[in-house]
């Protein structure tokens, strides 16, 4: 496992590196991410950026039990895991071994502490991406006010504990703001957009921050407002010329077009008119991307007419049939539909569309608060049964993230788009007999062509109750 090294000089690359580390640890860092004025000045001096880059946050709402997602398989650590997990423990034979390459015959991956690992059986595609070195694993990250030891925690001093630790709403906010010891005002994704937008997207047609999952704290900024998009596209005025709704839409557009002397009315009309225009334009560009209903002939015609959109000869990236040849069709699930729309927005961002060079996307999916029935199927504990609650959740993450990565590869932007998971917290290693309770530090994945994948980062906690990483209840101190 590779420890993070903070840069000494705060270059643009250094800022983003520290922002990623602090976003995982959620340590307050005023000199880096609270005050952007000096950094903005430095950014402006470097001139406009080129190329395209995007960051995609996938938030697993409720607190994902990452102790069963990525499991140590070396003999002694796995024995500790099974002894404490009880009825929730995954059988070793069911785990998908992390390997140093994409083939089952490749040597097992071993970290510098001598640990080997396996993914949950619901995640064969994530195992593949790890072997392809397009996915990395980050161990034991969570909200922190400052670096904290077990001795610090058991001292009871509030200075060492994030406010309202183990609370869903508070820990979600702290994860997404990265400033746990202050009232929430902006999210760290929003601050990234504040930092980059004016330089990276000087003629951008939409917000740099786009949400597939409604309003969120992660993308709240001081300068850039998040733009919310449904899985079907931008939400706009509807109705045609022959309907009542069409007449009302025309009337509203006419009212907004009236010249106003009152400054508030003028501002409101301007904002509303712009929102309508952006939504219409966005949907026009989205409609130019292929959907599963498009025929091969339509695909060929679009590819010939706009070569920048497609790589010649490849199956349409949104087609469910693509799963058969490993190209990763998008499942018809909440997360699948959200990531499919992110792919279409990235597809639609190019020349002649919105001229976006930098974007931040947010997706989220719920169901991870598994206090009960985590592995229960038909009245018995069955951790490896695909019908189990946690199994189904991880299977969705597996197929949807794989589909998204393959889509980015087909669009030729795999090196430019990085995705990562986040969650309220992980869960207790000991079972509560039916599931697991609220934890603290957890494990996450980072995916993309630019990721130094096939590696684990950070350190696996010591699996011991009252051990050096434990609060006392099998909750890992990040």
XYZ file of C-alpha atoms in Angstrom:
478
model
C 0.000 0.000 0.000
C 1.256 3.444 -0.886
C 1.039 6.262 1.679
C 0.031 9.707 0.450
C 2.761 12.360 0.297
C 1.506 15.934 0.484
C 3.242 18.290 -1.967
C 5.419 21.063 -0.621
C 4.472 23.601 -3.284
C 0.815 24.313 -3.961
C 0.721 24.061 -7.744
C -2.563 23.424 -9.525
C -1.714 19.705 -9.577
C -0.768 19.896 -5.912
C -4.041 21.562 -5.016
C -6.078 18.860 -6.709
C -3.955 16.136 -5.111
C -4.408 17.624 -1.655
C -8.074 18.204 -2.349
C -8.512 14.517 -3.169
C -6.664 13.442 -0.031
C -8.558 15.866 2.166
C -11.840 14.948 0.539
C -11.185 11.368 1.642
C -9.988 12.273 5.113
C -12.212 15.322 5.512
C -9.543 17.116 7.534
C -10.073 20.848 7.882
C -7.383 22.671 5.921
C -7.914 26.396 5.799
C -4.734 27.190 3.916
C -5.690 24.865 1.080
C -9.432 24.816 0.435
C -11.173 27.496 2.483
C -9.592 30.542 0.900
C -9.295 30.353 -2.886
C -8.364 33.945 -3.647
C -4.610 33.453 -3.962
C -5.041 30.204 -5.863
C -7.466 31.847 -8.301
C -4.894 34.552 -8.958
C -2.266 31.930 -9.712
C -4.677 30.029 -11.957
C -5.505 33.150 -13.945
C -1.812 33.831 -14.489
C -1.388 30.401 -16.109
C -4.015 31.134 -18.747
C -6.846 28.930 -20.098
C -6.621 25.176 -19.697
C -6.899 22.767 -22.604
C -8.334 19.314 -23.055
C -11.121 17.783 -21.008
C -11.195 16.475 -17.431
C -14.109 15.340 -15.283
C -14.581 14.117 -11.725
C -17.530 11.822 -10.902
C -18.643 11.298 -7.293
C -20.734 8.163 -6.645
C -22.238 8.471 -3.171
C -23.497 5.274 -1.499
C -26.104 6.695 0.864
C -26.734 5.040 4.212
C -23.234 3.817 5.050
C -21.773 1.038 2.901
C -20.412 -1.987 4.789
C -17.005 -1.881 3.131
C -15.723 -4.575 5.522
C -17.497 -7.075 3.242
C -16.723 -5.224 0.010
C -12.941 -5.631 0.126
C -11.805 -8.437 2.434
C -8.253 -9.421 3.487
C -7.571 -13.052 2.586
C -4.137 -13.728 4.098
C -4.506 -16.462 6.710
C -4.116 -14.582 9.989
C -6.106 -11.468 9.023
C -8.911 -13.493 7.468
C -9.140 -15.528 10.674
C -9.533 -12.295 12.669
C -12.151 -11.108 10.184
C -14.286 -14.243 10.417
C -14.031 -14.418 14.207
C -15.393 -10.881 14.625
C -17.847 -10.727 11.691
C -19.817 -13.758 12.784
C -22.847 -14.458 10.619
C -21.945 -11.636 8.207
C -18.554 -13.108 7.224
C -17.967 -13.951 3.575
C -16.541 -17.448 2.963
C -12.987 -17.197 1.671
C -13.823 -19.395 -1.312
C -16.427 -16.866 -2.481
C -14.066 -13.889 -2.623
C -12.649 -12.663 -5.934
C -8.887 -12.444 -5.551
C -7.140 -9.196 -6.429
C -4.435 -10.012 -8.954
C -1.511 -8.236 -10.587
C -3.093 -8.575 -14.014
C -6.501 -9.102 -15.669
C -6.278 -12.902 -15.913
C -7.203 -15.468 -13.301
C -3.767 -17.026 -13.692
C -1.934 -13.813 -12.793
C -0.141 -13.677 -9.447
C -2.117 -12.498 -6.436
C -1.678 -8.874 -5.428
C 0.130 -8.498 -2.093
C 0.563 -5.151 -0.337
C 3.630 -4.012 1.582
C 2.148 -5.354 4.840
C 1.809 -8.829 3.340
C -1.982 -8.734 2.978
C -3.824 -10.296 0.064
C -7.402 -9.328 -0.744
C -10.608 -10.352 -2.435
C -13.608 -8.411 -3.714
C -17.125 -9.382 -2.665
C -18.486 -12.065 -5.062
C -20.945 -9.515 -6.466
C -18.046 -7.524 -7.973
C -16.298 -9.527 -10.731
C -16.083 -6.486 -13.024
C -14.364 -4.423 -10.329
C -11.903 -7.301 -9.953
C -11.274 -7.082 -13.708
C -10.698 -3.319 -13.605
C -8.252 -3.721 -10.717
C -6.306 -6.256 -12.771
C -6.378 -3.883 -15.766
C -4.877 -1.227 -13.473
C -7.827 1.098 -14.011
C -9.074 0.866 -10.423
C -7.367 1.522 -7.103
C -8.523 0.901 -3.534
C -8.246 3.451 -0.734
C -8.390 1.969 2.775
C -9.937 3.355 5.944
C -10.915 6.915 5.079
C -13.533 9.017 6.816
C -14.312 12.312 8.494
C -11.591 13.769 10.722
C -11.066 17.056 12.515
C -7.390 16.187 12.955
C -5.266 13.027 12.853
C -6.561 10.875 15.712
C -5.194 7.855 17.572
C -7.136 5.438 19.744
C -5.684 7.148 22.832
C -6.960 10.497 21.533
C -10.408 9.045 20.932
C -10.825 7.294 24.281
C -9.701 10.469 26.078
C -13.177 11.761 25.287
C -11.942 15.184 24.180
C -14.322 16.678 21.631
C -11.365 18.182 19.764
C -10.608 14.717 18.418
C -14.122 13.825 17.280
C -16.074 15.179 14.325
C -19.344 16.740 15.534
C -22.223 14.262 15.798
C -19.998 11.338 14.851
C -21.970 8.282 13.590
C -24.965 10.474 12.603
C -26.060 9.992 8.992
C -26.898 13.595 8.148
C -23.882 15.091 9.902
C -21.360 12.655 8.455
C -22.775 13.051 4.939
C -22.381 16.818 5.259
C -18.860 16.489 6.631
C -17.824 14.050 3.894
C -19.124 16.404 1.229
C -17.763 19.656 2.695
C -14.402 18.307 3.917
C -14.595 20.831 6.770
C -16.099 18.945 9.728
C -15.332 21.543 12.392
C -17.193 24.473 10.778
C -20.813 25.156 9.777
C -21.330 23.849 6.233
C -21.271 26.555 3.560
C -19.676 24.945 0.500
C -18.825 21.444 -0.681
C -15.349 20.489 -1.800
C -16.610 19.681 -5.290
C -18.170 23.140 -5.412
C -14.905 24.714 -4.314
C -13.078 22.876 -7.090
C -15.596 24.350 -9.553
C -15.137 27.823 -8.042
C -11.401 27.442 -8.518
C -11.385 26.171 -12.094
C -14.532 27.330 -13.865
C -13.587 30.812 -15.076
C -10.251 29.615 -16.453
C -11.276 26.166 -17.677
C -14.714 26.956 -19.105
C -14.615 30.607 -20.269
C -17.274 29.941 -22.919
C -18.982 26.987 -21.243
C -22.685 26.687 -21.882
C -23.732 24.994 -18.623
C -22.599 24.855 -15.017
C -19.343 23.042 -14.288
C -21.176 21.228 -11.446
C -23.885 18.828 -12.621
C -25.982 16.599 -10.347
C -27.891 13.479 -11.376
C -29.366 13.152 -7.888
C -30.921 16.474 -6.941
C -29.455 19.146 -4.711
C -26.381 18.039 -2.788
C -23.824 19.580 -0.453
C -20.808 18.278 -2.393
C -21.372 20.680 -5.314
C -22.381 23.794 -3.360
C -20.028 26.631 -4.322
C -19.694 30.357 -3.804
C -19.432 31.173 -7.505
C -20.722 28.130 -9.393
C -24.285 26.865 -8.927
C -24.957 23.164 -9.411
C -27.176 22.237 -12.345
C -29.594 19.372 -11.782
C -30.339 16.923 -14.573
C -32.787 14.014 -14.501
C -31.912 10.591 -15.896
C -34.053 11.531 -18.911
C -32.261 14.838 -19.448
C -32.753 18.452 -18.431
C -36.163 19.267 -16.951
C -37.713 21.869 -19.237
C -41.041 23.407 -20.144
C -43.113 20.918 -22.117
C -46.091 21.063 -24.416
C -46.592 21.648 -28.145
C -48.437 24.342 -30.039
C -51.719 22.400 -29.993
C -52.021 21.836 -26.235
C -52.881 23.925 -23.206
C -49.473 23.282 -21.685
C -47.892 24.502 -24.905
C -49.900 27.702 -24.730
C -48.825 28.299 -21.141
C -45.196 27.679 -22.062
C -45.431 30.217 -24.905
C -47.082 32.716 -22.580
C -44.326 32.360 -19.998
C -41.614 32.817 -22.616
C -43.423 35.913 -23.868
C -43.673 37.388 -20.369
C -40.011 36.746 -19.691
C -39.143 38.501 -22.950
C -40.806 41.767 -21.908
C -38.431 44.640 -21.119
C -38.412 45.356 -17.374
C -37.275 48.527 -15.632
C -37.515 46.991 -12.167
C -34.103 45.471 -11.418
C -35.493 42.472 -9.540
C -37.962 41.633 -12.312
C -35.234 42.090 -14.908
C -32.873 39.782 -13.025
C -35.572 37.144 -12.503
C -36.541 37.224 -16.174
C -32.909 36.902 -17.203
C -32.224 33.946 -14.944
C -35.432 32.163 -15.959
C -34.906 32.758 -19.673
C -31.351 31.493 -19.446
C -32.475 28.371 -17.565
C -35.038 27.597 -20.260
C -32.517 28.163 -23.047
C -29.834 26.033 -21.379
C -32.284 23.190 -20.748
C -33.505 23.215 -24.340
C -29.967 23.333 -25.722
C -28.760 20.600 -23.380
C -31.536 18.238 -24.401
C -30.835 18.953 -28.063
C -27.228 17.901 -27.574
C -28.171 14.870 -25.464
C -30.589 13.732 -28.166
C -27.653 13.607 -30.585
C -26.047 10.844 -28.509
C -27.042 7.262 -29.153
C -29.675 5.587 -27.026
C -30.541 1.845 -26.909
C -33.484 2.482 -29.267
C -31.177 3.684 -32.054
C -30.702 1.256 -34.922
C -27.278 0.278 -36.318
C -28.060 2.422 -39.375
C -28.634 5.459 -37.173
C -25.398 4.727 -35.359
C -23.448 4.532 -38.636
C -24.953 7.762 -39.932
C -24.198 9.664 -36.731
C -20.664 8.328 -36.628
C -20.005 9.435 -40.202
C -21.576 12.857 -39.698
C -19.751 13.653 -36.451
C -16.587 11.554 -36.058
C -15.623 13.261 -32.811
C -18.547 11.522 -31.148
C -17.654 7.925 -31.813
C -14.825 5.479 -32.334
C -15.410 3.791 -35.672
C -16.441 0.156 -35.585
C -17.462 -0.093 -31.929
C -20.868 -1.117 -30.665
C -23.016 1.739 -29.357
C -21.892 2.530 -25.826
C -25.400 2.725 -24.397
C -26.686 -0.570 -25.779
C -27.508 -3.359 -23.335
C -26.265 -5.795 -25.989
C -22.780 -4.410 -25.405
C -22.588 -6.439 -22.202
C -22.247 -9.612 -24.247
C -18.866 -8.550 -25.640
C -17.554 -6.848 -22.522
C -18.362 -3.302 -23.578
C -20.594 -2.798 -20.569
C -24.179 -1.821 -21.257
C -25.849 0.284 -18.570
C -28.292 -1.610 -16.317
C -31.778 -0.171 -15.956
C -31.240 0.666 -12.266
C -31.096 3.999 -10.409
C -27.304 4.138 -10.511
C -27.147 2.739 -14.038
C -29.491 5.429 -15.356
C -27.564 8.175 -13.555
C -24.173 7.068 -14.867
C -25.608 6.575 -18.333
C -26.746 10.204 -18.315
C -23.311 11.323 -17.097
C -21.813 9.431 -20.056
C -24.204 11.147 -22.450
C -23.419 14.562 -20.972
C -19.694 13.917 -21.355
C -20.409 12.786 -24.897
C -22.378 15.988 -25.569
C -19.852 18.399 -24.082
C -17.556 18.627 -27.105
C -17.096 20.985 -30.079
C -20.279 22.603 -31.252
C -22.036 21.820 -27.983
C -21.142 23.351 -24.623
C -17.362 23.745 -24.838
C -16.794 22.342 -21.366
C -13.181 21.580 -20.447
C -13.692 20.733 -16.771
C -16.777 19.201 -15.097
C -17.797 17.765 -11.721
C -20.661 15.237 -11.611
C -22.584 13.862 -8.634
C -24.577 10.610 -8.466
C -26.049 8.865 -5.446
C -27.960 5.701 -4.648
C -29.473 4.629 -1.327
C -30.239 1.479 0.640
C -26.902 1.018 2.419
C -28.141 1.434 6.006
C -28.115 -2.327 6.594
C -28.962 -2.662 10.295
C -31.171 -5.656 9.531
C -31.454 -8.349 6.863
C -28.016 -7.537 5.454
C -27.414 -11.146 4.407
C -30.792 -12.661 5.337
C -32.540 -14.643 2.589
C -35.639 -16.773 3.251
C -35.095 -16.646 6.992
C -31.447 -17.752 7.044
C -28.116 -15.929 6.803
C -26.712 -16.419 3.308
C -23.857 -13.950 2.646
C -23.190 -15.358 -0.838
C -26.813 -15.429 -2.033
C -27.387 -12.868 -4.832
C -30.837 -12.179 -3.361
C -29.307 -10.710 -0.194
C -29.708 -6.970 0.394
C -26.031 -6.040 0.495
C -25.176 -8.440 -2.334
C -27.727 -6.708 -4.581
C -26.395 -3.254 -3.707
C -22.803 -4.176 -4.501
C -23.862 -5.952 -7.698
C -25.402 -2.686 -8.894
C -22.204 -0.759 -8.157
C -20.185 -3.454 -9.936
C -22.144 -3.493 -13.185
C -22.818 0.244 -13.340
C -19.267 1.406 -12.672
C -17.930 -1.166 -15.140
C -20.388 0.029 -17.793
C -19.357 3.622 -17.184
C -15.648 2.844 -17.452
C -16.140 0.939 -20.705
C -18.229 3.831 -22.054
C -15.431 6.278 -21.247
C -12.986 4.013 -23.064
C -15.194 3.935 -26.150
C -15.552 7.700 -26.095
C -11.782 8.014 -25.882
C -11.848 9.918 -22.576
C -10.879 7.194 -20.105
C -7.703 9.065 -19.149
C -9.731 12.243 -18.650
C -12.557 11.009 -16.395
C -11.956 9.826 -12.828
C -14.736 8.348 -10.689
C -14.728 7.576 -6.986
C -17.077 6.243 -4.334
C -17.995 7.884 -1.039
C -20.452 7.052 1.750
C -21.708 8.357 5.098
C -19.365 5.967 6.910
C -18.578 2.264 6.937
C -20.150 -0.096 9.459
C -19.153 -2.023 12.568
C -17.085 -5.138 11.982
C -19.004 -7.098 14.672
C -22.473 -8.214 13.695
C -25.565 -7.070 15.570
C -26.968 -10.535 14.718
C -29.053 -9.204 11.796
C -26.745 -6.712 10.132
C -24.195 -4.068 11.043
C -24.393 -0.691 12.757
C -22.949 2.733 12.023
C -19.169 2.754 11.763
C -16.528 5.357 10.884
C -13.580 4.782 8.528
C -14.265 2.735 5.404
C -12.755 1.564 2.126
C -13.447 3.129 -1.280
C -12.499 2.744 -4.918
C -11.121 5.210 -7.470
C -11.545 4.398 -11.164
C -10.283 5.752 -14.475
C -7.533 5.537 -17.042
C -5.422 8.138 -15.231
C -5.641 6.263 -11.915
C -2.545 4.329 -10.885
C -4.688 1.261 -10.490
C -3.928 -2.259 -9.458
C -2.750 -0.857 -6.122
C -4.132 -0.264 -2.641
C -3.500 2.990 -0.796
C -3.602 3.803 2.891
C -3.457 0.981 5.426
C -5.896 -1.749 6.330
C -6.997 -1.333 9.975
C -5.971 -3.955 12.508
C -8.956 -6.286 12.876
C -9.123 -6.373 16.666
C -11.757 -5.083 19.088
C -10.080 -2.401 21.220
C -7.121 -2.619 18.850
C -5.069 0.383 17.703
C -7.609 1.438 15.040
C -10.808 0.710 16.973
C -13.070 3.078 18.895
C -14.141 0.080 20.976
C -17.039 -1.290 18.913
C -15.311 -2.355 15.723
C -15.540 1.151 14.263
C -12.279 2.032 12.539
C -10.614 5.366 13.298
C -9.672 6.781 9.862
